[in-house]
GROMACS .gro file of C-alpha atoms in nm:
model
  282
    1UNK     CA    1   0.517   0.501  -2.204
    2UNK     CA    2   0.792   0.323  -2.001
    3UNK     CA    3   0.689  -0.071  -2.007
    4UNK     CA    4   0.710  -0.258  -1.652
    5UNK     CA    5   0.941  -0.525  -1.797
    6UNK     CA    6   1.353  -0.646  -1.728
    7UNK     CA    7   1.481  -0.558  -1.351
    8UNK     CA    8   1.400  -0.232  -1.091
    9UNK     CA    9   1.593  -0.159  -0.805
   10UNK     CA   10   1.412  -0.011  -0.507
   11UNK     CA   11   1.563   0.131  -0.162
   12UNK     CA   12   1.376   0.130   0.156
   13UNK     CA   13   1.285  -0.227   0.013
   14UNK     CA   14   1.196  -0.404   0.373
   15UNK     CA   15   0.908  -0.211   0.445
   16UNK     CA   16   0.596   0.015   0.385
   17UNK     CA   17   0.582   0.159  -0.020
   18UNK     CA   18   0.888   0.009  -0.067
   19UNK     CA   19   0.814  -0.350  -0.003
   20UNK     CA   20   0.484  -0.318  -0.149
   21UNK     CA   21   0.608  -0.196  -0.475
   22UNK     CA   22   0.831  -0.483  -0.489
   23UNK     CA   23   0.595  -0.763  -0.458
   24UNK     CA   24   0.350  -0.579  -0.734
   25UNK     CA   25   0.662  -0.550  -0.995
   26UNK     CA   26   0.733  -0.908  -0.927
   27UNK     CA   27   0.384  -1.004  -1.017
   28UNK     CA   28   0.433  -0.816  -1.324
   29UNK     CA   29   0.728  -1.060  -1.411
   30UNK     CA   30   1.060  -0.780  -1.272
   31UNK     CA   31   1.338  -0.909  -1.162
   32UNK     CA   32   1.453  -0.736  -0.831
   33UNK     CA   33   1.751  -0.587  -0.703
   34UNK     CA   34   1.617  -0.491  -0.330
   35UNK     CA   35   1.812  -0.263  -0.119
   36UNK     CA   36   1.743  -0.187   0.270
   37UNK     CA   37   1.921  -0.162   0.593
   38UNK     CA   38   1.673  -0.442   0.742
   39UNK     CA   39   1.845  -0.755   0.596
   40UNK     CA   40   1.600  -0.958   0.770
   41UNK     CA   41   1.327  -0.766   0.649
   42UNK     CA   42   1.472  -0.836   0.287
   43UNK     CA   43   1.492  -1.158   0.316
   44UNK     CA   44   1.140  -1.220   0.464
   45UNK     CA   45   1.041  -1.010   0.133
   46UNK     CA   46   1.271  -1.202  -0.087
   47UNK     CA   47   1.139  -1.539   0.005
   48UNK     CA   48   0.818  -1.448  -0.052
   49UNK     CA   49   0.833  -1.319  -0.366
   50UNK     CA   50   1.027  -1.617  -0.448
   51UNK     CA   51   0.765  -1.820  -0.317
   52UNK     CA   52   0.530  -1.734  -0.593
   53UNK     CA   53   0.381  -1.856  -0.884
   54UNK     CA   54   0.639  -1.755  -1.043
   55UNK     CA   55   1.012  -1.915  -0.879
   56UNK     CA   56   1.229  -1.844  -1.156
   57UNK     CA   57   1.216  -1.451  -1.126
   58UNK     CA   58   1.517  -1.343  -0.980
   59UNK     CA   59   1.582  -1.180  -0.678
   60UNK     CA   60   1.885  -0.995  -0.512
   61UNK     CA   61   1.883  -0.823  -0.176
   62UNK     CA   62   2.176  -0.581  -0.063
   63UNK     CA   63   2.229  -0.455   0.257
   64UNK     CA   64   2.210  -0.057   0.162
   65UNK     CA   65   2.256   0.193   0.429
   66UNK     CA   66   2.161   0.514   0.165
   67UNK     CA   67   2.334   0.789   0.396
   68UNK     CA   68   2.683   0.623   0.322
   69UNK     CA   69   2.817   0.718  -0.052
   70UNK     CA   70   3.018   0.384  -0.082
   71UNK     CA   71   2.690   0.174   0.050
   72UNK     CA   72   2.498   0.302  -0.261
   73UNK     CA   73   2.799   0.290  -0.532
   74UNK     CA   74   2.830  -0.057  -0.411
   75UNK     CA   75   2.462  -0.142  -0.456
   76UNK     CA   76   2.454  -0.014  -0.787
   77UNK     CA   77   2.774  -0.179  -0.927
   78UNK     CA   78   2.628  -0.516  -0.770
   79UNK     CA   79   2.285  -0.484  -0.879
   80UNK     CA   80   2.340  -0.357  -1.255
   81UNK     CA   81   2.604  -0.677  -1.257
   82UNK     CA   82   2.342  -0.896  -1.107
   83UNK     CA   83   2.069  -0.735  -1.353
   84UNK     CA   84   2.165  -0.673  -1.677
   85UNK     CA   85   1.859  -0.544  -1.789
   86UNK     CA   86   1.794  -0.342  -1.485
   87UNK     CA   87   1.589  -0.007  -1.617
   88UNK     CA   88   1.379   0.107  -1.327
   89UNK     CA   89   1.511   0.259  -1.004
   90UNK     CA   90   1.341   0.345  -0.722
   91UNK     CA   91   1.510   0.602  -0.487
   92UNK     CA   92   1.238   0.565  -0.216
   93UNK     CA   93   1.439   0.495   0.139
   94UNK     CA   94   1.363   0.764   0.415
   95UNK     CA   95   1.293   0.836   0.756
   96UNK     CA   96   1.132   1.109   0.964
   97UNK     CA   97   1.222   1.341   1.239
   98UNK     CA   98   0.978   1.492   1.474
   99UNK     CA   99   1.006   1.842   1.637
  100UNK     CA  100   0.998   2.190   1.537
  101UNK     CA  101   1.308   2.376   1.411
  102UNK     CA  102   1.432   2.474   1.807
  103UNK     CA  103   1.355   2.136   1.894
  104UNK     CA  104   1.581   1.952   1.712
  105UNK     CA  105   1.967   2.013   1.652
  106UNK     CA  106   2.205   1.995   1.328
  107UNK     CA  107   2.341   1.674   1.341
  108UNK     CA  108   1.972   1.547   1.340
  109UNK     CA  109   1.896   1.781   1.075
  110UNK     CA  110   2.221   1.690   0.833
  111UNK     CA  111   2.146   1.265   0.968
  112UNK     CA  112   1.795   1.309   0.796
  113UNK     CA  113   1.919   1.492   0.478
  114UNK     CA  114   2.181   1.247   0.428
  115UNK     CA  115   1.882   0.967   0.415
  116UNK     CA  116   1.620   1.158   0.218
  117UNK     CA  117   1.825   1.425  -0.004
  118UNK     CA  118   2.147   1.323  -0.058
  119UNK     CA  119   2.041   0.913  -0.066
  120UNK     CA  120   1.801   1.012  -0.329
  121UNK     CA  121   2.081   1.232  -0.529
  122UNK     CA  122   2.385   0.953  -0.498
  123UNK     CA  123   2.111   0.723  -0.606
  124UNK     CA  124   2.026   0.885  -0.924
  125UNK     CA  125   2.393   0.959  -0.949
  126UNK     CA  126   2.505   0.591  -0.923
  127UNK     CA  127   2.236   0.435  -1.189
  128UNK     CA  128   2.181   0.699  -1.371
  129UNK     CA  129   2.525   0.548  -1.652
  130UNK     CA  130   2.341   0.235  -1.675
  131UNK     CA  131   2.056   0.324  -1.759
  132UNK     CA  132   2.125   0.555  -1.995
  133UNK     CA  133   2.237   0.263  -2.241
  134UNK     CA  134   1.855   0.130  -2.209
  135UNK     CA  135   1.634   0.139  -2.450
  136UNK     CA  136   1.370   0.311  -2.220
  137UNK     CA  137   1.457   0.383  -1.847
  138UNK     CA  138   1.334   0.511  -1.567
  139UNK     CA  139   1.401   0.690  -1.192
  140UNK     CA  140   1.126   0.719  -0.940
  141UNK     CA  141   1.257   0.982  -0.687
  142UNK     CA  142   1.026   0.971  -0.398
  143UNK     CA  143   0.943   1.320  -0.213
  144UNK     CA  144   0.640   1.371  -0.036
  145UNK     CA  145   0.335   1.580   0.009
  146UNK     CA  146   0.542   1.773   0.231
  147UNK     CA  147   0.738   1.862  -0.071
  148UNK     CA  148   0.487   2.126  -0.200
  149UNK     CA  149   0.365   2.200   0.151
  150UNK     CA  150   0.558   2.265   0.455
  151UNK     CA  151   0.415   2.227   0.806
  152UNK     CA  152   0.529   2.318   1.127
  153UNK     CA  153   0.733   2.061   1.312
  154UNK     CA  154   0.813   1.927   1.026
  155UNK     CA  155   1.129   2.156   0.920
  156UNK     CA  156   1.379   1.965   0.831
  157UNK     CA  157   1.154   1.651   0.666
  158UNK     CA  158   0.981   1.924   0.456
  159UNK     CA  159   1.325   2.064   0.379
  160UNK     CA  160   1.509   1.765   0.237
  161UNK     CA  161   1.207   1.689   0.054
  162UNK     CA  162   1.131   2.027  -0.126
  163UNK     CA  163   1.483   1.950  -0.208
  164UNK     CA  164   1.390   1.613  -0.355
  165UNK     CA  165   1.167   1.767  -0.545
  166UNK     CA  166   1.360   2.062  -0.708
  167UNK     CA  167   1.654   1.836  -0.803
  168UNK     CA  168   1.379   1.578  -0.949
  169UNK     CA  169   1.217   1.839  -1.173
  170UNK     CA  170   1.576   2.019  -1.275
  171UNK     CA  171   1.722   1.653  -1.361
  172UNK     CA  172   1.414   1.561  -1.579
  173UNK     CA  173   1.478   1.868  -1.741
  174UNK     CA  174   1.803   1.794  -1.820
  175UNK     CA  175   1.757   1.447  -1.948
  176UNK     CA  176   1.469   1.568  -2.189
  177UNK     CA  177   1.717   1.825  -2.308
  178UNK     CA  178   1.980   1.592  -2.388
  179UNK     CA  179   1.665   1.341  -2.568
  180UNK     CA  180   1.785   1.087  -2.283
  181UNK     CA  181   1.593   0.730  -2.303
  182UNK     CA  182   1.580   0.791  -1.908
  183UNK     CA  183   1.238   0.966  -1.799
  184UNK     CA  184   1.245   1.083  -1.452
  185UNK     CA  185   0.914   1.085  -1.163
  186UNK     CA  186   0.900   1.226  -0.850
  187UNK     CA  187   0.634   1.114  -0.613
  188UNK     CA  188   0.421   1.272  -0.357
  189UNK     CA  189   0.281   1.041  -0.148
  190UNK     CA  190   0.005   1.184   0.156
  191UNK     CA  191  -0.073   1.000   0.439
  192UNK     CA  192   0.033   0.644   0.377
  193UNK     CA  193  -0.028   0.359   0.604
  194UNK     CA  194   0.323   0.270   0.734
  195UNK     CA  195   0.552   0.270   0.999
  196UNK     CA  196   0.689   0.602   0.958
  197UNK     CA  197   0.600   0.820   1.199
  198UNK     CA  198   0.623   0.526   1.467
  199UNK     CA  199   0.986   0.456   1.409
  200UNK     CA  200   1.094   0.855   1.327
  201UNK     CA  201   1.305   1.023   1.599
  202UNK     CA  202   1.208   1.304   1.780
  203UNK     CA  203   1.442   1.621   1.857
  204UNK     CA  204   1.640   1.652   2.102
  205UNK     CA  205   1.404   1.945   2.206
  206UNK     CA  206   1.132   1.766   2.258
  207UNK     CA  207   1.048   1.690   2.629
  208UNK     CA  208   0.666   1.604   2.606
  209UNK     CA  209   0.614   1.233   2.510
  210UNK     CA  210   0.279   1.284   2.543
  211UNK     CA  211   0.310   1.549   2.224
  212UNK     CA  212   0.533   1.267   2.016
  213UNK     CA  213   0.225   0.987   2.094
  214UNK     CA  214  -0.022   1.255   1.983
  215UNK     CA  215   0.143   1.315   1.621
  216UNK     CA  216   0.170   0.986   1.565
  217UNK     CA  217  -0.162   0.909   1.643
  218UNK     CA  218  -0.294   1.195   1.432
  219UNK     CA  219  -0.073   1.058   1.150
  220UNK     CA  220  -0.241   0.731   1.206
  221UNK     CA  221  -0.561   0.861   1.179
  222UNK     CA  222  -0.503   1.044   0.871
  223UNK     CA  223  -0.298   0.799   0.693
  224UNK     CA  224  -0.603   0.627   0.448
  225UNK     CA  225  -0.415   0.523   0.138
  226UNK     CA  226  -0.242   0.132   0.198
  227UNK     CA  227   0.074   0.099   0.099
  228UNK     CA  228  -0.011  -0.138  -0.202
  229UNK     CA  229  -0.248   0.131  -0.347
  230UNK     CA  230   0.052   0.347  -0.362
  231UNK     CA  231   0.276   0.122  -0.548
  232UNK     CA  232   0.025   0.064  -0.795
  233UNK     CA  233  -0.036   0.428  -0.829
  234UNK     CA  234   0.365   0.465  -0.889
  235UNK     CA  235   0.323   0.174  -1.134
  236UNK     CA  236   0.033   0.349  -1.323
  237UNK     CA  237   0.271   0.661  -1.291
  238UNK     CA  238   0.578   0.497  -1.441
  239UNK     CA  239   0.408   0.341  -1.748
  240UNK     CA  240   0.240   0.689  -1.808
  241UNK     CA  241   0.564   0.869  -1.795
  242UNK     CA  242   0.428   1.077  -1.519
  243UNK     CA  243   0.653   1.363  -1.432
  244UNK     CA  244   0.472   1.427  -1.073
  245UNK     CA  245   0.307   1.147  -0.894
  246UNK     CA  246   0.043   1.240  -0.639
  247UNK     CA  247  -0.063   0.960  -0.416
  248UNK     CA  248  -0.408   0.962  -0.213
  249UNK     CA  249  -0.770   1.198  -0.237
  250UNK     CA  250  -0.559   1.433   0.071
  251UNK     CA  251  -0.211   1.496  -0.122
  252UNK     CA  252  -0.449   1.624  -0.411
  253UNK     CA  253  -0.627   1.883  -0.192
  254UNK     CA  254  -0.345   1.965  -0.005
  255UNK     CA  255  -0.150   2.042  -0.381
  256UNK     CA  256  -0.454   2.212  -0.531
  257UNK     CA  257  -0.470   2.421  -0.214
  258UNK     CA  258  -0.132   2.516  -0.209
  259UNK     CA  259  -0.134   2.623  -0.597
  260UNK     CA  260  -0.430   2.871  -0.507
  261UNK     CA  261  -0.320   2.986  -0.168
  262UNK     CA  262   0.045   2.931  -0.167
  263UNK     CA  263   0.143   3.200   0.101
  264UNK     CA  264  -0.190   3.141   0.315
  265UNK     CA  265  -0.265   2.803   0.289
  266UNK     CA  266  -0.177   2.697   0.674
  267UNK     CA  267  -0.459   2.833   0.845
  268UNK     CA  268  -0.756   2.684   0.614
  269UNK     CA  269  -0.586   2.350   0.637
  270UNK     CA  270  -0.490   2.311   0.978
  271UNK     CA  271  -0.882   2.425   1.030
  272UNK     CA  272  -0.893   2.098   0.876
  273UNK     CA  273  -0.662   1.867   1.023
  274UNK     CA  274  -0.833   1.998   1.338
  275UNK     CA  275  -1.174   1.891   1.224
  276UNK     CA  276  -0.992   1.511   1.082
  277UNK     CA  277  -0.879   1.491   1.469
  278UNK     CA  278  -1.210   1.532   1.665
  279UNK     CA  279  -1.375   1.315   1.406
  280UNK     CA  280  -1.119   1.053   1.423
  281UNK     CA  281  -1.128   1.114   1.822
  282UNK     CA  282  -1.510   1.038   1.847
   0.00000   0.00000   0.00000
């Protein structure tokens, strides 16, 4: 059992899981180093965490853009100095990117890896010394549902997040090899209710706006868990040692289905999704 106790560092801090998993650490008594590109957003979250009950936990925000190598060495070396007894981090910053393969091009392929892979691996890469002269420790690397299954237009999301999820499982591997204090989680959240989809980009491709409104409304629709109810799921996670974290009733069909149809399980679920949509239409 990891204990929720001393400092956690989380990316994508300003908004959606991110934010919410901050203010529910500070109520367990954290310290915070918070990292986002949204200083403003930060700040806004910063003071009101600080405006709690309790006003001598201590708070740090650091403009982080994740995709740039020097933003995240930076915001380690600063937050490990600002938070000595920093021993939870929370690679969770990401984006999305709407279109199908053909509809979007490389540079908007490698600009989403760079914020969902390789943000997640310089991440673990950057904290992972520090933490390993903790006591207990712990990395929350967050993937997706879309890291176990893999819709269409969704290529390169479901890409860099498969890939979030095999360097998660190899690197826990490694660490229980070497009897590391550091355990290692990776999370797959389902539909969540944030602002995702709303601020993704689309391909270049893509020429239908009307197509772009009606994913994001049908991401809307099926997006039932609240953000806070996934931080406190991570939480539970965390404290459990929980090598794969599942978040909402939908990423647990949609990961039993794929472990019993995991060549053929498009066509029962998009059945599905269909049948979610003229509900949700009615």
């Amino acid at each position: 059992m990891t204990a929720i106790r001393g400092a956690a560092a989380i990316t994508g801090a300003a908004s959606g899981i991110g934010r919410a998993l901050a203010i529910e650490l500070a109520r367990r008594g954290c310290d915070l180093a918070l990292a986002d590109r949204d200083e403003a957003g930060l700040k806004a979250l910063a003071a009101e965490i600080g405006g709690g009950s309790d006003k001598a936990r201590k708070v740090s925000v650091h403009r982080v853009d994740v995709s740039e190598p020097g933003d995240i060495a930076q915001f380690a070396s600063e937050a490990t100095a600002a938070h000595p007894s920093l021993g939870i981090v929370v690679n969770n910053a990401g984006v999305a990117l709407l279109g199908t393969f053909e509809e979007i091009d490389q540079a908007q392929l490698e600009w989403l890896f760079d914020i969902n892979f390789w943000g997640v691996v310089r991440g673990t890469r950057a904290f992972l010394p520090h933490l390993k002269t903790r006591d207990e420790a712990h990395i929350v690397n967050v993937s997706s549902i879309f890291g176990i299954i893999a819709p269409p237009g969704q290529s390169a999301y479901a890409a860099a997040k498969f890939a979030v999820r095999g360097f998660s499982e190899s690197v826990r591997h490694e660490l229980a090899v070497a009897e590391s204090p550091v355990r290692l989680s990776v999370v797959h959240p389902g539909g969540v209710a944030t602002s995702i989809a709303r601020s993704s980009r689309t391909g270049v491709g893509v020429t239908d706006n009307a197509r772009r409104s009606q994913m994001i409304e049908r991401f809307e629709n099926a997006a039932k868990t609240t953000p806070k109810d996934a931080a406190l799921r991570i939480i539970k996670g965390i404290e459990k040692n929980e090598p794969r974290i599942l978040i909402g009733n939908d990423a647990r069909f949609m990961d039993l289905l794929q472990r019993f149809r995991p060549g053929t399980y498009w066509a029962p679920l998009q059945r599905r999704l269909e049948k979610m949509a003229k509900v949700a239409a009615k």
